[in-house]
CSV table of C-alpha atoms in Angstrom, one decimal:
chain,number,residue,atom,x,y,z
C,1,UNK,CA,21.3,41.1,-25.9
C,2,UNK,CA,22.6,39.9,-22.7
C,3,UNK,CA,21.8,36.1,-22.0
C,4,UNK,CA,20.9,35.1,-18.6
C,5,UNK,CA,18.5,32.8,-17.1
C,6,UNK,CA,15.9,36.1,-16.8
C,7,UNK,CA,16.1,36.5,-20.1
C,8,UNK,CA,15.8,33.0,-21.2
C,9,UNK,CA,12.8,32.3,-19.6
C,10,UNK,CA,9.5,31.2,-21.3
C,11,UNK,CA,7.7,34.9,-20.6
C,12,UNK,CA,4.8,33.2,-18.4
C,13,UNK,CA,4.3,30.2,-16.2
C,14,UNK,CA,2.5,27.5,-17.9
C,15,UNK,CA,-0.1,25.3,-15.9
C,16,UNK,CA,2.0,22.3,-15.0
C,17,UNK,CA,0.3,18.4,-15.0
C,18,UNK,CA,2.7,16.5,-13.0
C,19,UNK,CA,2.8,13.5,-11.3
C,20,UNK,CA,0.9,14.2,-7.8
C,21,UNK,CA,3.6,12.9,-5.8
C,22,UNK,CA,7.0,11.4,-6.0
C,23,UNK,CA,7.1,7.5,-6.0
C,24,UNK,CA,7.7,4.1,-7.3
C,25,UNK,CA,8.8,4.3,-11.2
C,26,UNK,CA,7.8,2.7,-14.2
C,27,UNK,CA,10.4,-0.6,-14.0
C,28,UNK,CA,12.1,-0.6,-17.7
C,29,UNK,CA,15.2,0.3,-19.6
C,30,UNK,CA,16.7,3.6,-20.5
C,31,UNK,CA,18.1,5.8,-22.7
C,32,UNK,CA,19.9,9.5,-23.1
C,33,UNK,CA,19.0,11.3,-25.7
C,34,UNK,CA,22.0,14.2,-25.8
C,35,UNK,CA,21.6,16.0,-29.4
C,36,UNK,CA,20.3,19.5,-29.7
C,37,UNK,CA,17.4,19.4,-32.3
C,38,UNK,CA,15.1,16.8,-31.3
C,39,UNK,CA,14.2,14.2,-34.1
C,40,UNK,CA,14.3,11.0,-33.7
C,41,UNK,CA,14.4,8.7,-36.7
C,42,UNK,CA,12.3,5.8,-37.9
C,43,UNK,CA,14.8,3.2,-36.5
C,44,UNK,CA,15.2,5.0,-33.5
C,45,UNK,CA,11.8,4.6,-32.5
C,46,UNK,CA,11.3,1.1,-33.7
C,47,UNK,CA,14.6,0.7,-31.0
C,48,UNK,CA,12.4,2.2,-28.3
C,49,UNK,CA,9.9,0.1,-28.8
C,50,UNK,CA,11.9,-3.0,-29.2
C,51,UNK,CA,13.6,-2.9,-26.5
C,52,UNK,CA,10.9,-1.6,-23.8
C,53,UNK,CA,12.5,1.7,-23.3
C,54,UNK,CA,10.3,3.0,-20.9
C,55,UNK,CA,12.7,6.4,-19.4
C,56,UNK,CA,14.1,8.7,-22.0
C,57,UNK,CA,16.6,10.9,-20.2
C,58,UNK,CA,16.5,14.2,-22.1
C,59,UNK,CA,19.0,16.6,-22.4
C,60,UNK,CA,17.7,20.3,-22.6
C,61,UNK,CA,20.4,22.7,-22.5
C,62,UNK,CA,23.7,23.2,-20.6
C,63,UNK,CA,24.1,26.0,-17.9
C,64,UNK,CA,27.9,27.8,-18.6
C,65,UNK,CA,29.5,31.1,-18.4
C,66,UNK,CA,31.5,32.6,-20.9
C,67,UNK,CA,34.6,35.5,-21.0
C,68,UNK,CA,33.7,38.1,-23.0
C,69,UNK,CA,36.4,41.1,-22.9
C,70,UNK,CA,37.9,39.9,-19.9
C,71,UNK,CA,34.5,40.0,-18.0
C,72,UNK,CA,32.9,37.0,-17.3
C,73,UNK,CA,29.0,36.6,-18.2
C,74,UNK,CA,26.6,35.4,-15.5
C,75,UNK,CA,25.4,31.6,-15.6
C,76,UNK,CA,23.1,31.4,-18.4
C,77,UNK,CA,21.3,28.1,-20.6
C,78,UNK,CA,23.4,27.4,-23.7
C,79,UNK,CA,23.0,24.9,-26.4
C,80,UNK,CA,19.4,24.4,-25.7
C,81,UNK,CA,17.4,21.7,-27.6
C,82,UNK,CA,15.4,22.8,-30.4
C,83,UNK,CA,11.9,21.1,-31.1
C,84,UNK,CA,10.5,21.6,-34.6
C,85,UNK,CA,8.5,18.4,-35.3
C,86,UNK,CA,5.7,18.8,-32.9
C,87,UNK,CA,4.6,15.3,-34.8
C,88,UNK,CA,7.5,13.8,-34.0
C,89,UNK,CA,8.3,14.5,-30.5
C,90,UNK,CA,4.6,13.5,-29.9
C,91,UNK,CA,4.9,10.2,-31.8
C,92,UNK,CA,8.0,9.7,-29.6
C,93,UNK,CA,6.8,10.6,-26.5
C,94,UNK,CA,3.8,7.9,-26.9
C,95,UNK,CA,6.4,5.6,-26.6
C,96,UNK,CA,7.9,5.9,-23.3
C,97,UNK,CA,6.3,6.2,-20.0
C,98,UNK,CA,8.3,8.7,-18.6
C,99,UNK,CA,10.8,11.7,-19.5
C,100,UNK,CA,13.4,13.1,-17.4
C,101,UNK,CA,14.5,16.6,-18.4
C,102,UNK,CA,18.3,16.6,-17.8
C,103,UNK,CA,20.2,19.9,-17.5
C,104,UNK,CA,24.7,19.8,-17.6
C,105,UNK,CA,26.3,22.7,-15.2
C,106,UNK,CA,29.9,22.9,-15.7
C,107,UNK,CA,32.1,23.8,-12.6
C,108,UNK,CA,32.9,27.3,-14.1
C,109,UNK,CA,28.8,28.1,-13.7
C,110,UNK,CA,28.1,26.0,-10.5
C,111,UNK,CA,31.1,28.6,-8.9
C,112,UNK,CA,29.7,31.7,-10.0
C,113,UNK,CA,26.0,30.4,-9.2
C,114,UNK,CA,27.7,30.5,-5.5
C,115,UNK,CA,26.7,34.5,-5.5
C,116,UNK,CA,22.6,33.7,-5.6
C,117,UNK,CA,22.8,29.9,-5.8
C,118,UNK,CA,18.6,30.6,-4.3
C,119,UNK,CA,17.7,32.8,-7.4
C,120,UNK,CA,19.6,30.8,-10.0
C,121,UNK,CA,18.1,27.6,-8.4
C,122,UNK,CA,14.3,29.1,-9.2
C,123,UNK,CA,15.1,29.9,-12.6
C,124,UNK,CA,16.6,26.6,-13.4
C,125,UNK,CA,13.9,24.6,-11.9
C,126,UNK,CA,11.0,27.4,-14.0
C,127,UNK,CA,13.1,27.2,-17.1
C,128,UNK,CA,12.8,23.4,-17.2
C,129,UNK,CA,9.3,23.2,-16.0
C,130,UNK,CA,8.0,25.8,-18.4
C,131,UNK,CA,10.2,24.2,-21.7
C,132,UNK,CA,8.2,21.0,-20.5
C,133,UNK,CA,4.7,22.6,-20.0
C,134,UNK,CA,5.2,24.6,-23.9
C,135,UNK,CA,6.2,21.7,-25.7
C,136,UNK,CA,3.5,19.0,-23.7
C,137,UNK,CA,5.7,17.2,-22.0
C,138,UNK,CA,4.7,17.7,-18.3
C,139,UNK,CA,2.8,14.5,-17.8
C,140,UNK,CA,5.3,12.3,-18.8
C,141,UNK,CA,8.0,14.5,-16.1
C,142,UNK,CA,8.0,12.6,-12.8
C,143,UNK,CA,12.0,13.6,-12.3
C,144,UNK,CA,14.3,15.5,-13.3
C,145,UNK,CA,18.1,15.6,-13.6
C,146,UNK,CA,21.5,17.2,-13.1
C,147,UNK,CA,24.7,16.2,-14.4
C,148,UNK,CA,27.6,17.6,-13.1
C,149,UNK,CA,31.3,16.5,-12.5
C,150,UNK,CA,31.7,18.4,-8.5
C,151,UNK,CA,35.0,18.1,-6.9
C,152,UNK,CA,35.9,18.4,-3.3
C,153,UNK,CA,36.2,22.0,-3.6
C,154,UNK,CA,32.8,22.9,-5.6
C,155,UNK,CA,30.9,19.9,-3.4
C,156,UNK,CA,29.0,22.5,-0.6
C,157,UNK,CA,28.1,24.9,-3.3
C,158,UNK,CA,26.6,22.0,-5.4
C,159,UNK,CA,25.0,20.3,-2.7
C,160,UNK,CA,23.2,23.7,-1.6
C,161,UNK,CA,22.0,24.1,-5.0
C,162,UNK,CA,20.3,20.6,-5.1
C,163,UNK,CA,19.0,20.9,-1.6
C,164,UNK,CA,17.4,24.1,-3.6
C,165,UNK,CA,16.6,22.7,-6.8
C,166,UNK,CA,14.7,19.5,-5.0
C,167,UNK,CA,12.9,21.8,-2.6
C,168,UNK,CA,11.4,23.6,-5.8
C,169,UNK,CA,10.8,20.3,-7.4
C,170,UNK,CA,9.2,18.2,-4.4
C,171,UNK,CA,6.6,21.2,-4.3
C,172,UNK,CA,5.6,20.0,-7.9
C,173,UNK,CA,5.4,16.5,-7.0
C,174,UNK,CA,8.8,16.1,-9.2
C,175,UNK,CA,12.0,13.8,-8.0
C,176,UNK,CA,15.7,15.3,-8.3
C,177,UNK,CA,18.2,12.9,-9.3
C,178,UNK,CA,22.4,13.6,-9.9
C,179,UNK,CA,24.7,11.6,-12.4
C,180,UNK,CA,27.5,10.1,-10.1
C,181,UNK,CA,30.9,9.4,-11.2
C,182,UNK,CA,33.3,6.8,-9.9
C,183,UNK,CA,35.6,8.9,-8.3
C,184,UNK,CA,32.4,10.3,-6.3
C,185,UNK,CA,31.5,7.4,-4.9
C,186,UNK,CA,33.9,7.8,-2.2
C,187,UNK,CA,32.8,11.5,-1.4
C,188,UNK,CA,29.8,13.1,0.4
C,189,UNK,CA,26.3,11.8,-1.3
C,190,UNK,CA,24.3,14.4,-2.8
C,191,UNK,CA,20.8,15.3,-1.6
C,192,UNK,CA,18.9,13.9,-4.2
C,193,UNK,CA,16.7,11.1,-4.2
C,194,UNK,CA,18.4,9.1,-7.4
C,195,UNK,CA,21.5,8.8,-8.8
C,196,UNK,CA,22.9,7.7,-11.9
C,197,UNK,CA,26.5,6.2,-11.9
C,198,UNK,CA,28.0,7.1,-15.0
C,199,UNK,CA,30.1,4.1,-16.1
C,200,UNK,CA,31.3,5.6,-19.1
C,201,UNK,CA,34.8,8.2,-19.7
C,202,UNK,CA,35.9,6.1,-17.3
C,203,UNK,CA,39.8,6.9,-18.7
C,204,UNK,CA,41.9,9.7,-19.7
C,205,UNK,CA,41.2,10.5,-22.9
C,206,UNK,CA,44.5,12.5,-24.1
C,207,UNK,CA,46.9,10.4,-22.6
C,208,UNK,CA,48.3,8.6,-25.3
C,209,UNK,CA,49.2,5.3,-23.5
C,210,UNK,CA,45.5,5.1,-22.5
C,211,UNK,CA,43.9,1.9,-23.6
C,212,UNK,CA,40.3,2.9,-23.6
C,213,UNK,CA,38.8,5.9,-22.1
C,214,UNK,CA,35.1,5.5,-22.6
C,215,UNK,CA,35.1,2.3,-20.8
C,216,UNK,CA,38.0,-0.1,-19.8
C,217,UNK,CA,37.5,-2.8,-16.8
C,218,UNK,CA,40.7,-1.8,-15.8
C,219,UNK,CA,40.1,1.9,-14.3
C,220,UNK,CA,36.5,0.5,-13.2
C,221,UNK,CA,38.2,-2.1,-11.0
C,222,UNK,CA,40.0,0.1,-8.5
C,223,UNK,CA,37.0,2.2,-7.6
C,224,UNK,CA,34.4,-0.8,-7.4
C,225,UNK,CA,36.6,-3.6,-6.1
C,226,UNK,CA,35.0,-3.4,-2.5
C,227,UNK,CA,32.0,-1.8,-3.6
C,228,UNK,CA,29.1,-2.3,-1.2
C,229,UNK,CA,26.9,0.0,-2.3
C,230,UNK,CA,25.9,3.8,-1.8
C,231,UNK,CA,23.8,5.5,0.3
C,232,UNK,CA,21.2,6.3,-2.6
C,233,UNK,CA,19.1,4.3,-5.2
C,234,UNK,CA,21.7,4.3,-8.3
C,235,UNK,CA,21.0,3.5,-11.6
C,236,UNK,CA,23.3,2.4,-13.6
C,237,UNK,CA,24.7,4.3,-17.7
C,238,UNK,CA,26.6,2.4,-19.6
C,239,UNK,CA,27.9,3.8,-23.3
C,240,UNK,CA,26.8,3.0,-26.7
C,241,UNK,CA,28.9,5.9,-28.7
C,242,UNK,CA,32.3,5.6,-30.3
C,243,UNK,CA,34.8,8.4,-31.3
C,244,UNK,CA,38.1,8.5,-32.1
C,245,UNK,CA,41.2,9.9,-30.3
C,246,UNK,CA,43.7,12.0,-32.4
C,247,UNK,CA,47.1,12.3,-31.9
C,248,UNK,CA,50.5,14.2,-33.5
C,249,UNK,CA,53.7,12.8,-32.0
C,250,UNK,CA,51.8,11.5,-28.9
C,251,UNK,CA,50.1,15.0,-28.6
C,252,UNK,CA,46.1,14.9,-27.7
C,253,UNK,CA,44.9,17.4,-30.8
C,254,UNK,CA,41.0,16.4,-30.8
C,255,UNK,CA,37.9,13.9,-30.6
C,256,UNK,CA,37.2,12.8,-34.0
C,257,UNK,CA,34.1,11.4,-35.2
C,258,UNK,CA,32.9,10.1,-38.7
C,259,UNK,CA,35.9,8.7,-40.1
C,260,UNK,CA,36.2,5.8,-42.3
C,261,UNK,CA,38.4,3.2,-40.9
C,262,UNK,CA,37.5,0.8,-43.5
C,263,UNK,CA,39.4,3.1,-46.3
C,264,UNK,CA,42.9,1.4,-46.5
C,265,UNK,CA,44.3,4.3,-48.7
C,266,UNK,CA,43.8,6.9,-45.2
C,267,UNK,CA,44.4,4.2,-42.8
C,268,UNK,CA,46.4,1.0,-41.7
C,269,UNK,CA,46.0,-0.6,-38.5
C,270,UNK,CA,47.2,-3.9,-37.1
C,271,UNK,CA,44.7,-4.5,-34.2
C,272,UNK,CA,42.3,-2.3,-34.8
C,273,UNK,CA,42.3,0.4,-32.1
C,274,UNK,CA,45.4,2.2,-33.4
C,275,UNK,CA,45.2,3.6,-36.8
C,276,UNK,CA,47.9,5.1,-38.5
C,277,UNK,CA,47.2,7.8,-41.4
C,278,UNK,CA,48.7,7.4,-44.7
C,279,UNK,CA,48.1,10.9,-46.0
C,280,UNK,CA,45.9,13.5,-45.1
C,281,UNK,CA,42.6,13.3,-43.9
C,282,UNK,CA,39.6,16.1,-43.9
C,283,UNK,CA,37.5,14.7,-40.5
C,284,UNK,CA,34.9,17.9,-39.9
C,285,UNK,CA,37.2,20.7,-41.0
C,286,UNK,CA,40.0,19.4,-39.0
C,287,UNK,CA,43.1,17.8,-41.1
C,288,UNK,CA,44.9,15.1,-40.0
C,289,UNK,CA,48.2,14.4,-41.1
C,290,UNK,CA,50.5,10.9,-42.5
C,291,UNK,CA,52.0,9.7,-39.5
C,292,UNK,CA,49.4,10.7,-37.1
C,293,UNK,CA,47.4,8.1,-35.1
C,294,UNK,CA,44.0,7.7,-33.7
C,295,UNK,CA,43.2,5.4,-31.2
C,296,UNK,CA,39.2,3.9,-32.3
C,297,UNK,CA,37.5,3.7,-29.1
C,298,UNK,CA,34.2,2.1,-28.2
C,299,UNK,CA,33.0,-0.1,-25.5
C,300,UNK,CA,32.6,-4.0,-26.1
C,301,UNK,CA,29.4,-5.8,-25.2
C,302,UNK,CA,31.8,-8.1,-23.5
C,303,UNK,CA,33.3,-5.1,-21.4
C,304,UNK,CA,30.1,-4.0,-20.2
C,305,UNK,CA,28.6,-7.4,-19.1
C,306,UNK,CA,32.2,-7.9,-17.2
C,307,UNK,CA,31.9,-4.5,-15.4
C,308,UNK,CA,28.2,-5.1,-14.3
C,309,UNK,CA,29.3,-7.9,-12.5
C,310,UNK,CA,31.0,-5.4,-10.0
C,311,UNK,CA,27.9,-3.3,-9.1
C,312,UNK,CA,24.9,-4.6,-7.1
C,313,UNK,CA,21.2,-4.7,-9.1
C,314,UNK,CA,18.0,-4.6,-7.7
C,315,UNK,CA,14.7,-5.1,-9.4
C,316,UNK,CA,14.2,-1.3,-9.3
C,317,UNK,CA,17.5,-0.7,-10.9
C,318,UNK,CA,17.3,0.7,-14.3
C,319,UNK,CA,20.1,0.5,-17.1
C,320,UNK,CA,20.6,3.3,-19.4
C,321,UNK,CA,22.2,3.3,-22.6
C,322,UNK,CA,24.1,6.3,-23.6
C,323,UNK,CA,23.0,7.5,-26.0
C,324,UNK,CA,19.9,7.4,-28.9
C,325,UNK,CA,21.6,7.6,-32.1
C,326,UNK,CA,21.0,5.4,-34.9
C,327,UNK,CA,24.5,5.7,-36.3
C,328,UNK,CA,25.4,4.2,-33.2
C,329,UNK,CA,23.5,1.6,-32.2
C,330,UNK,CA,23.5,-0.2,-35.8
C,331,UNK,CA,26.9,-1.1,-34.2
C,332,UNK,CA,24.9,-4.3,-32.1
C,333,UNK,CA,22.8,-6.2,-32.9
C,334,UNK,CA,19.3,-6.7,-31.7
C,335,UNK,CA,20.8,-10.0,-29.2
C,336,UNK,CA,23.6,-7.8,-28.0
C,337,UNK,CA,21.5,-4.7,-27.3
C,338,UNK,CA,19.2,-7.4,-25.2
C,339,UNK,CA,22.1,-8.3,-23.0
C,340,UNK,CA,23.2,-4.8,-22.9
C,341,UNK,CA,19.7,-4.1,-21.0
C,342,UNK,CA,19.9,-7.3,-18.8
C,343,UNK,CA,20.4,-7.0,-15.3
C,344,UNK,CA,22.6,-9.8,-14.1
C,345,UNK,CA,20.2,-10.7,-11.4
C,346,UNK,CA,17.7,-11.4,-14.1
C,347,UNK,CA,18.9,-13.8,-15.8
């Protein structure tokens, strides 16, 4: 069956309880949630509730296109979250004040959205509204999201479709915010009424020479170094994740997740960020090789508090942590999570 947004729809509207009108939020912390089967674990929601989470940014599917036979599909949701603990997501949801539905276009859908950007805004903003209305989640949705990485080329067509999308939303009583990245900071800003600076894959990830791609004050510096400000309430993502960066004779082969540093017979490493493979490795069906490297990355509590001190804070602004995931966060500790949250004004 073909996918497209007409298909994927929820048959029916759903009777939406929203907030009746867009305006001051709930002053907390925040937190992505970016996995595709909701369930969040024990610890996870002791974190939540530890550290006064009170936005859960939630990621519900991606809009892409594919090439199928040399014909390419039209835009349509993939990767969409799946909810099978009602319990759960309930027990979950009593935690937080608020949930923003977040939905990633890449560039190759935002172009050939450019055809009927009108009709594929509608069934972006239904499909959202009626996943929130099924699963009861429309009381806690005061705002919803968009992430996508537009360039100087794909910018008008983007910042139609949000003009769109927020047109649609407003009529709900529902805010539209956009995920900003650095380099956009010096463009056009969109027509939304938030944004979220992402200050996270800051680097290039292939190159091998990079230091630290998810987060390294060096690439920050240039882009915030006279930073005044923007034109649009930000809020401000900072990472919690690690990965590692594989490499064959200074060749990017892959992201790599899982491995055990710690094992000395598959690695050696004299600072370590570089590892160097002793003989061959089995990381999720991929197989590195002796010889190869991969560069550990993650961002240090001592990195973030140094970038912060670049960007301006408000008593509105909210810090979110990217993203909920237990196997993560064990990596701080329950001080360095704290400071993680602070807003240097605060202190």
């Amino acid at each position: 069956m073909k996918r497209s947004f007409l298909c994927l729809l929820f048959p029916c509207m759903f009777a939406l309880s929203v907030w009746a009108s867009p305006g001051e939020r709930p002053v907390g912390n925040s937190i992505y949630y970016w996995r595709t089967t909701f369930q969040v674990t024990d610890s996870e929601q002791v974190f939540l509730r530890e550290h006064n989470i009170k936005r859960l940014y939630l990621r519900m599917f991606d809009v892409d296109v594919e090439q199928k036979e040399g014909v390419t599909t039209q835009p349509s949701p993939i990767a969409s979250i799946q909810f099978k603990d009602a319990k759960n997501l309930q027990q979950t949801m009593a935690l937080v004040d608020e949930c923003v539905p977040t939905v990633f276009i890449t560039l190759r859908a935002l172009k050939a959205m450019q055809s009927d950007s009108q009709l594929y805004a509608k069934k972006l903003t239904e499909r959202v509204l009626n996943m929130c209305s099924y699963h009861e989640l429309s009381d806690k949705i005061k705002e919803v999201q968009l992430d996508c990485d537009w360039t100087a080329t794909t910018e008008q067509a983007y910042f139609s479709f949000l003009e769109q999308v927020r047109t649609l939303l407003h009529e709900q009583g529902i805010e539209l915010s956009a995920t900003i990245r650095l380099h956009q900071l010096r463009s056009a800003v969109p027509p939304v009424d938030r944004g979220v600076l992402m200050m996270y894959n800051t680097g290039s990830f292939k190159h091998p020479k990079t230091k630290n791609s998810i987060l390294d004050y060096a690439d920050v510096y240039p882009y915030l170094k006279n930073y005044k400000g923007y034109d649009l309430p930000l809020d401000y993502a900072f990472p919690v994740f690690e990965w590692g960066i594989w490499f064959e004779d200074d060749v990017f082969q892959s992201i790599v997740r899982g491995l055990d540093y710690n094992n000395t017979e598959q690695f050696y490493t004299e600072d370590g960020v570089y590892y160097l493979v002793q003989r061959w490795v089995n990381c999720e069906n991929l197989w590195l090789g002796p010889n190869d490297v991969v560069r550990r990355e993650k961002a240090s509590v001592e990195t973030i508090e140094k970038v912060k001190k670049l960007l301006p804070f408000t008593e509105q602004t909210s810090i979110i942590l990217y993203h909920l995931d237990e196997n993560n966060l064990t990596n701080y500790t329950n001080y360095e999570t704290k400071t993680l949250f602070t807003r240097p004004s605060a202190r």
